[in-house]
């Protein structure tokens, strides 16, 4: 995929959340306790995920001058996603070509030229509310940009819709 992607000065690696699918060895959702199907011990999932993420970032670095990484906290891995982001930030702390957002804020924003990027896991807001949330959270960025894009996860289907001028793209969960 990286080889087939177009050339650019910057690439965004956005993890839409729930990468770990389960937050611990109990294999249950943290809020409701629903059982989850997991194929490995939690520590094995963490190790595998970290190896894969580093491999993917290294592949991106071979092609792109700047890599921006965002790991969104999901409803299945709220704390572990933040931990993963912190580990990746520490791993790349001495690499000026990599920026890792490890924040626990469920919404992430980035301005590039006249484009406002947003990403969130997607378990909280209704899709129709995304433009209002973006405009409220980042008033200045909203006003400075002509194009708005939000990438969300959570849902188990792929969809792209225009919601009041914001291109909302749903990237289905890998789980």
PDB file of C-alpha atoms in Angstrom:
ATOM      1  CA  UNK A   1       0.000   0.000   0.000  1.00  0.00           C
ATOM      2  CA  UNK A   2       2.794   2.412   0.840  1.00  0.00           C
ATOM      3  CA  UNK A   3       4.512   1.799  -2.505  1.00  0.00           C
ATOM      4  CA  UNK A   4       1.247   2.430  -4.392  1.00  0.00           C
ATOM      5  CA  UNK A   5       0.354   5.584  -2.450  1.00  0.00           C
ATOM      6  CA  UNK A   6       1.048   8.956  -4.085  1.00  0.00           C
ATOM      7  CA  UNK A   7       4.074  11.066  -3.227  1.00  0.00           C
ATOM      8  CA  UNK A   8       3.513  13.720  -0.571  1.00  0.00           C
ATOM      9  CA  UNK A   9       5.417  15.868   1.897  1.00  0.00           C
ATOM     10  CA  UNK A  10       3.436  14.483   4.829  1.00  0.00           C
ATOM     11  CA  UNK A  11       1.523  11.295   5.542  1.00  0.00           C
ATOM     12  CA  UNK A  12      -1.005  10.665   8.284  1.00  0.00           C
ATOM     13  CA  UNK A  13      -1.126   7.318  10.055  1.00  0.00           C
ATOM     14  CA  UNK A  14      -4.439   7.290  11.900  1.00  0.00           C
ATOM     15  CA  UNK A  15      -5.416   4.404  14.160  1.00  0.00           C
ATOM     16  CA  UNK A  16      -9.186   4.785  14.588  1.00  0.00           C
ATOM     17  CA  UNK A  17      -9.257   2.895  17.900  1.00  0.00           C
ATOM     18  CA  UNK A  18     -10.142  -0.520  19.295  1.00  0.00           C
ATOM     19  CA  UNK A  19      -6.879  -1.872  17.935  1.00  0.00           C
ATOM     20  CA  UNK A  20      -6.507  -4.084  20.981  1.00  0.00           C
ATOM     21  CA  UNK A  21     -10.189  -5.097  20.855  1.00  0.00           C
ATOM     22  CA  UNK A  22      -9.960  -6.088  24.550  1.00  0.00           C
ATOM     23  CA  UNK A  23      -8.407  -4.013  27.349  1.00  0.00           C
ATOM     24  CA  UNK A  24      -7.008  -6.927  29.399  1.00  0.00           C
ATOM     25  CA  UNK A  25      -7.003 -10.722  29.846  1.00  0.00           C
ATOM     26  CA  UNK A  26     -10.667 -10.719  30.930  1.00  0.00           C
ATOM     27  CA  UNK A  27     -11.706 -10.170  27.277  1.00  0.00           C
ATOM     28  CA  UNK A  28     -14.723  -8.056  28.202  1.00  0.00           C
ATOM     29  CA  UNK A  29     -15.679  -4.535  27.225  1.00  0.00           C
ATOM     30  CA  UNK A  30     -14.631  -2.066  29.934  1.00  0.00           C
ATOM     31  CA  UNK A  31     -17.964  -0.262  30.326  1.00  0.00           C
ATOM     32  CA  UNK A  32     -20.641  -2.923  29.903  1.00  0.00           C
ATOM     33  CA  UNK A  33     -18.714  -6.134  30.492  1.00  0.00           C
ATOM     34  CA  UNK A  34     -19.799  -7.753  27.231  1.00  0.00           C
ATOM     35  CA  UNK A  35     -17.633 -10.754  26.316  1.00  0.00           C
ATOM     36  CA  UNK A  36     -15.138 -10.292  23.482  1.00  0.00           C
ATOM     37  CA  UNK A  37     -13.598 -12.911  21.235  1.00  0.00           C
ATOM     38  CA  UNK A  38      -9.819 -12.751  21.520  1.00  0.00           C
ATOM     39  CA  UNK A  39      -7.257 -15.149  20.102  1.00  0.00           C
ATOM     40  CA  UNK A  40      -4.333 -14.384  22.389  1.00  0.00           C
ATOM     41  CA  UNK A  41      -3.298 -13.259  25.833  1.00  0.00           C
ATOM     42  CA  UNK A  42      -3.455  -9.501  26.280  1.00  0.00           C
ATOM     43  CA  UNK A  43       0.326  -9.106  26.584  1.00  0.00           C
ATOM     44  CA  UNK A  44       0.750 -10.980  23.279  1.00  0.00           C
ATOM     45  CA  UNK A  45      -1.724  -8.596  21.612  1.00  0.00           C
ATOM     46  CA  UNK A  46       0.199  -5.601  22.965  1.00  0.00           C
ATOM     47  CA  UNK A  47       3.543  -6.938  21.767  1.00  0.00           C
ATOM     48  CA  UNK A  48       2.219  -7.831  18.311  1.00  0.00           C
ATOM     49  CA  UNK A  49       0.440  -4.497  17.925  1.00  0.00           C
ATOM     50  CA  UNK A  50       3.530  -2.540  18.890  1.00  0.00           C
ATOM     51  CA  UNK A  51       5.726  -4.498  16.457  1.00  0.00           C
ATOM     52  CA  UNK A  52       3.210  -3.967  13.637  1.00  0.00           C
ATOM     53  CA  UNK A  53       2.841  -0.236  14.328  1.00  0.00           C
ATOM     54  CA  UNK A  54       6.616   0.308  14.372  1.00  0.00           C
ATOM     55  CA  UNK A  55       6.985  -1.701  11.146  1.00  0.00           C
ATOM     56  CA  UNK A  56       4.277   0.384   9.478  1.00  0.00           C
ATOM     57  CA  UNK A  57       5.792   3.688  10.627  1.00  0.00           C
ATOM     58  CA  UNK A  58       9.227   2.583   9.388  1.00  0.00           C
ATOM     59  CA  UNK A  59       7.705   1.721   5.986  1.00  0.00           C
ATOM     60  CA  UNK A  60       6.124   5.188   5.829  1.00  0.00           C
ATOM     61  CA  UNK A  61       9.443   6.815   6.735  1.00  0.00           C
ATOM     62  CA  UNK A  62      11.090   5.168   3.713  1.00  0.00           C
ATOM     63  CA  UNK A  63       8.769   7.098   1.403  1.00  0.00           C
ATOM     64  CA  UNK A  64       7.573  10.231   3.200  1.00  0.00           C
ATOM     65  CA  UNK A  65       9.566  13.139   4.688  1.00  0.00           C
ATOM     66  CA  UNK A  66       7.121  13.559   7.595  1.00  0.00           C
ATOM     67  CA  UNK A  67       4.862  11.051   9.360  1.00  0.00           C
ATOM     68  CA  UNK A  68       2.109  12.171  11.736  1.00  0.00           C
ATOM     69  CA  UNK A  69       0.715   9.393  13.928  1.00  0.00           C
ATOM     70  CA  UNK A  70      -2.563   9.530  15.843  1.00  0.00           C
ATOM     71  CA  UNK A  71      -3.793   6.664  18.009  1.00  0.00           C
ATOM     72  CA  UNK A  72      -7.446   7.254  18.888  1.00  0.00           C
ATOM     73  CA  UNK A  73      -8.729   5.817  22.154  1.00  0.00           C
ATOM     74  CA  UNK A  74     -11.644   3.486  21.448  1.00  0.00           C
ATOM     75  CA  UNK A  75     -14.456   2.200  23.614  1.00  0.00           C
ATOM     76  CA  UNK A  76     -12.714  -1.187  23.928  1.00  0.00           C
ATOM     77  CA  UNK A  77      -9.182   0.131  24.512  1.00  0.00           C
ATOM     78  CA  UNK A  78      -9.467   3.620  25.962  1.00  0.00           C
ATOM     79  CA  UNK A  79      -6.425   3.343  28.247  1.00  0.00           C
ATOM     80  CA  UNK A  80      -4.336   0.906  26.223  1.00  0.00           C
ATOM     81  CA  UNK A  81      -4.616   3.075  23.097  1.00  0.00           C
ATOM     82  CA  UNK A  82      -3.280   6.049  25.054  1.00  0.00           C
ATOM     83  CA  UNK A  83      -0.474   3.831  26.385  1.00  0.00           C
ATOM     84  CA  UNK A  84       0.350   2.701  22.834  1.00  0.00           C
ATOM     85  CA  UNK A  85       0.541   6.309  21.690  1.00  0.00           C
ATOM     86  CA  UNK A  86       2.888   7.151  24.580  1.00  0.00           C
ATOM     87  CA  UNK A  87       5.158   4.207  23.730  1.00  0.00           C
ATOM     88  CA  UNK A  88       5.281   5.252  20.070  1.00  0.00           C
ATOM     89  CA  UNK A  89       5.974   8.876  21.064  1.00  0.00           C
ATOM     90  CA  UNK A  90       8.864   7.700  23.268  1.00  0.00           C
ATOM     91  CA  UNK A  91      10.154   5.409  20.504  1.00  0.00           C
ATOM     92  CA  UNK A  92      10.287   8.286  17.994  1.00  0.00           C
ATOM     93  CA  UNK A  93      11.158  11.146  20.376  1.00  0.00           C
ATOM     94  CA  UNK A  94      14.529  11.720  18.688  1.00  0.00           C
ATOM     95  CA  UNK A  95      13.182  11.507  15.151  1.00  0.00           C
ATOM     96  CA  UNK A  96      12.138  14.986  13.945  1.00  0.00           C
ATOM     97  CA  UNK A  97      10.310  13.421  10.979  1.00  0.00           C
ATOM     98  CA  UNK A  98       7.769  11.658  13.203  1.00  0.00           C
ATOM     99  CA  UNK A  99       5.098  13.337  15.310  1.00  0.00           C
ATOM    100  CA  UNK A 100       2.960  11.139  17.554  1.00  0.00           C
ATOM    101  CA  UNK A 101      -0.195  12.464  19.175  1.00  0.00           C
ATOM    102  CA  UNK A 102      -0.660  10.370  22.302  1.00  0.00           C
ATOM    103  CA  UNK A 103      -3.370  12.461  23.868  1.00  0.00           C
ATOM    104  CA  UNK A 104      -6.378  10.956  25.584  1.00  0.00           C
ATOM    105  CA  UNK A 105      -8.710  13.547  24.046  1.00  0.00           C
ATOM    106  CA  UNK A 106     -11.243  11.589  21.992  1.00  0.00           C
ATOM    107  CA  UNK A 107     -11.000  14.202  19.200  1.00  0.00           C
ATOM    108  CA  UNK A 108      -7.842  14.976  17.242  1.00  0.00           C
ATOM    109  CA  UNK A 109      -7.409  17.923  14.895  1.00  0.00           C
ATOM    110  CA  UNK A 110      -4.714  18.902  12.431  1.00  0.00           C
ATOM    111  CA  UNK A 111      -4.535  21.805   9.985  1.00  0.00           C
ATOM    112  CA  UNK A 112      -2.639  21.403   6.744  1.00  0.00           C
ATOM    113  CA  UNK A 113      -3.008  24.292   4.336  1.00  0.00           C
ATOM    114  CA  UNK A 114      -6.723  24.982   3.855  1.00  0.00           C
ATOM    115  CA  UNK A 115      -7.716  21.527   5.157  1.00  0.00           C
ATOM    116  CA  UNK A 116      -8.914  20.728   8.664  1.00  0.00           C
ATOM    117  CA  UNK A 117      -8.451  17.082   9.585  1.00  0.00           C
ATOM    118  CA  UNK A 118     -10.334  15.480  12.438  1.00  0.00           C
ATOM    119  CA  UNK A 119     -10.322  11.965  13.780  1.00  0.00           C
ATOM    120  CA  UNK A 120     -12.175  10.263  16.583  1.00  0.00           C
ATOM    121  CA  UNK A 121     -13.100   6.692  17.375  1.00  0.00           C
ATOM    122  CA  UNK A 122     -16.770   7.388  16.748  1.00  0.00           C
ATOM    123  CA  UNK A 123     -18.536   5.616  19.600  1.00  0.00           C
ATOM    124  CA  UNK A 124     -19.728   8.853  21.188  1.00  0.00           C
ATOM    125  CA  UNK A 125     -21.125  11.308  18.666  1.00  0.00           C
ATOM    126  CA  UNK A 126     -23.766  10.825  16.055  1.00  0.00           C
ATOM    127  CA  UNK A 127     -22.308  11.364  12.595  1.00  0.00           C
ATOM    128  CA  UNK A 128     -24.643  14.339  12.131  1.00  0.00           C
ATOM    129  CA  UNK A 129     -22.991  16.031  15.158  1.00  0.00           C
ATOM    130  CA  UNK A 130     -19.410  15.846  13.830  1.00  0.00           C
ATOM    131  CA  UNK A 131     -19.405  19.294  12.111  1.00  0.00           C
ATOM    132  CA  UNK A 132     -20.785  21.036  15.211  1.00  0.00           C
ATOM    133  CA  UNK A 133     -18.193  19.343  17.447  1.00  0.00           C
ATOM    134  CA  UNK A 134     -15.355  20.296  15.089  1.00  0.00           C
ATOM    135  CA  UNK A 135     -16.509  23.913  14.824  1.00  0.00           C
ATOM    136  CA  UNK A 136     -16.958  24.192  18.597  1.00  0.00           C
ATOM    137  CA  UNK A 137     -13.674  22.516  19.592  1.00  0.00           C
ATOM    138  CA  UNK A 138     -11.501  24.333  17.066  1.00  0.00           C
ATOM    139  CA  UNK A 139     -13.206  27.627  16.191  1.00  0.00           C
ATOM    140  CA  UNK A 140     -10.078  29.258  14.783  1.00  0.00           C
ATOM    141  CA  UNK A 141      -9.054  26.252  12.691  1.00  0.00           C
ATOM    142  CA  UNK A 142     -12.634  25.875  11.446  1.00  0.00           C
ATOM    143  CA  UNK A 143     -12.645  29.467  10.229  1.00  0.00           C
ATOM    144  CA  UNK A 144      -9.197  29.256   8.609  1.00  0.00           C
ATOM    145  CA  UNK A 145      -9.956  26.204   6.462  1.00  0.00           C
ATOM    146  CA  UNK A 146     -12.046  25.609   3.352  1.00  0.00           C
ATOM    147  CA  UNK A 147     -12.163  21.804   3.491  1.00  0.00           C
ATOM    148  CA  UNK A 148     -13.026  19.652   6.474  1.00  0.00           C
ATOM    149  CA  UNK A 149     -12.459  15.896   6.744  1.00  0.00           C
ATOM    150  CA  UNK A 150     -13.154  13.602   9.693  1.00  0.00           C
ATOM    151  CA  UNK A 151     -12.053   9.966   9.870  1.00  0.00           C
ATOM    152  CA  UNK A 152     -13.815   7.767  12.405  1.00  0.00           C
ATOM    153  CA  UNK A 153     -13.849   4.087  13.313  1.00  0.00           C
ATOM    154  CA  UNK A 154     -16.096   2.092  15.648  1.00  0.00           C
ATOM    155  CA  UNK A 155     -18.627   1.050  13.029  1.00  0.00           C
ATOM    156  CA  UNK A 156     -18.367  -2.284  11.255  1.00  0.00           C
ATOM    157  CA  UNK A 157     -18.966  -0.920   7.763  1.00  0.00           C
ATOM    158  CA  UNK A 158     -17.204   1.433   5.368  1.00  0.00           C
ATOM    159  CA  UNK A 159     -18.997   4.644   4.511  1.00  0.00           C
ATOM    160  CA  UNK A 160     -18.226   8.146   3.260  1.00  0.00           C
ATOM    161  CA  UNK A 161     -20.782  10.915   3.618  1.00  0.00           C
ATOM    162  CA  UNK A 162     -20.935  14.679   3.346  1.00  0.00           C
ATOM    163  CA  UNK A 163     -22.372  16.122   6.548  1.00  0.00           C
ATOM    164  CA  UNK A 164     -22.922  19.881   6.324  1.00  0.00           C
ATOM    165  CA  UNK A 165     -19.702  20.369   4.350  1.00  0.00           C
ATOM    166  CA  UNK A 166     -17.569  17.877   6.292  1.00  0.00           C
ATOM    167  CA  UNK A 167     -16.416  14.736   4.491  1.00  0.00           C
ATOM    168  CA  UNK A 168     -16.880  12.005   7.114  1.00  0.00           C
ATOM    169  CA  UNK A 169     -15.165   8.714   6.373  1.00  0.00           C
ATOM    170  CA  UNK A 170     -15.891   5.617   8.434  1.00  0.00           C
ATOM    171  CA  UNK A 171     -13.009   3.156   8.465  1.00  0.00           C
ATOM    172  CA  UNK A 172     -14.396  -0.125   9.820  1.00  0.00           C
ATOM    173  CA  UNK A 173     -12.757  -1.727  12.828  1.00  0.00           C
ATOM    174  CA  UNK A 174     -10.085  -4.344  12.099  1.00  0.00           C
ATOM    175  CA  UNK A 175     -11.483  -6.497  14.906  1.00  0.00           C
TER     176      UNK A 175
END
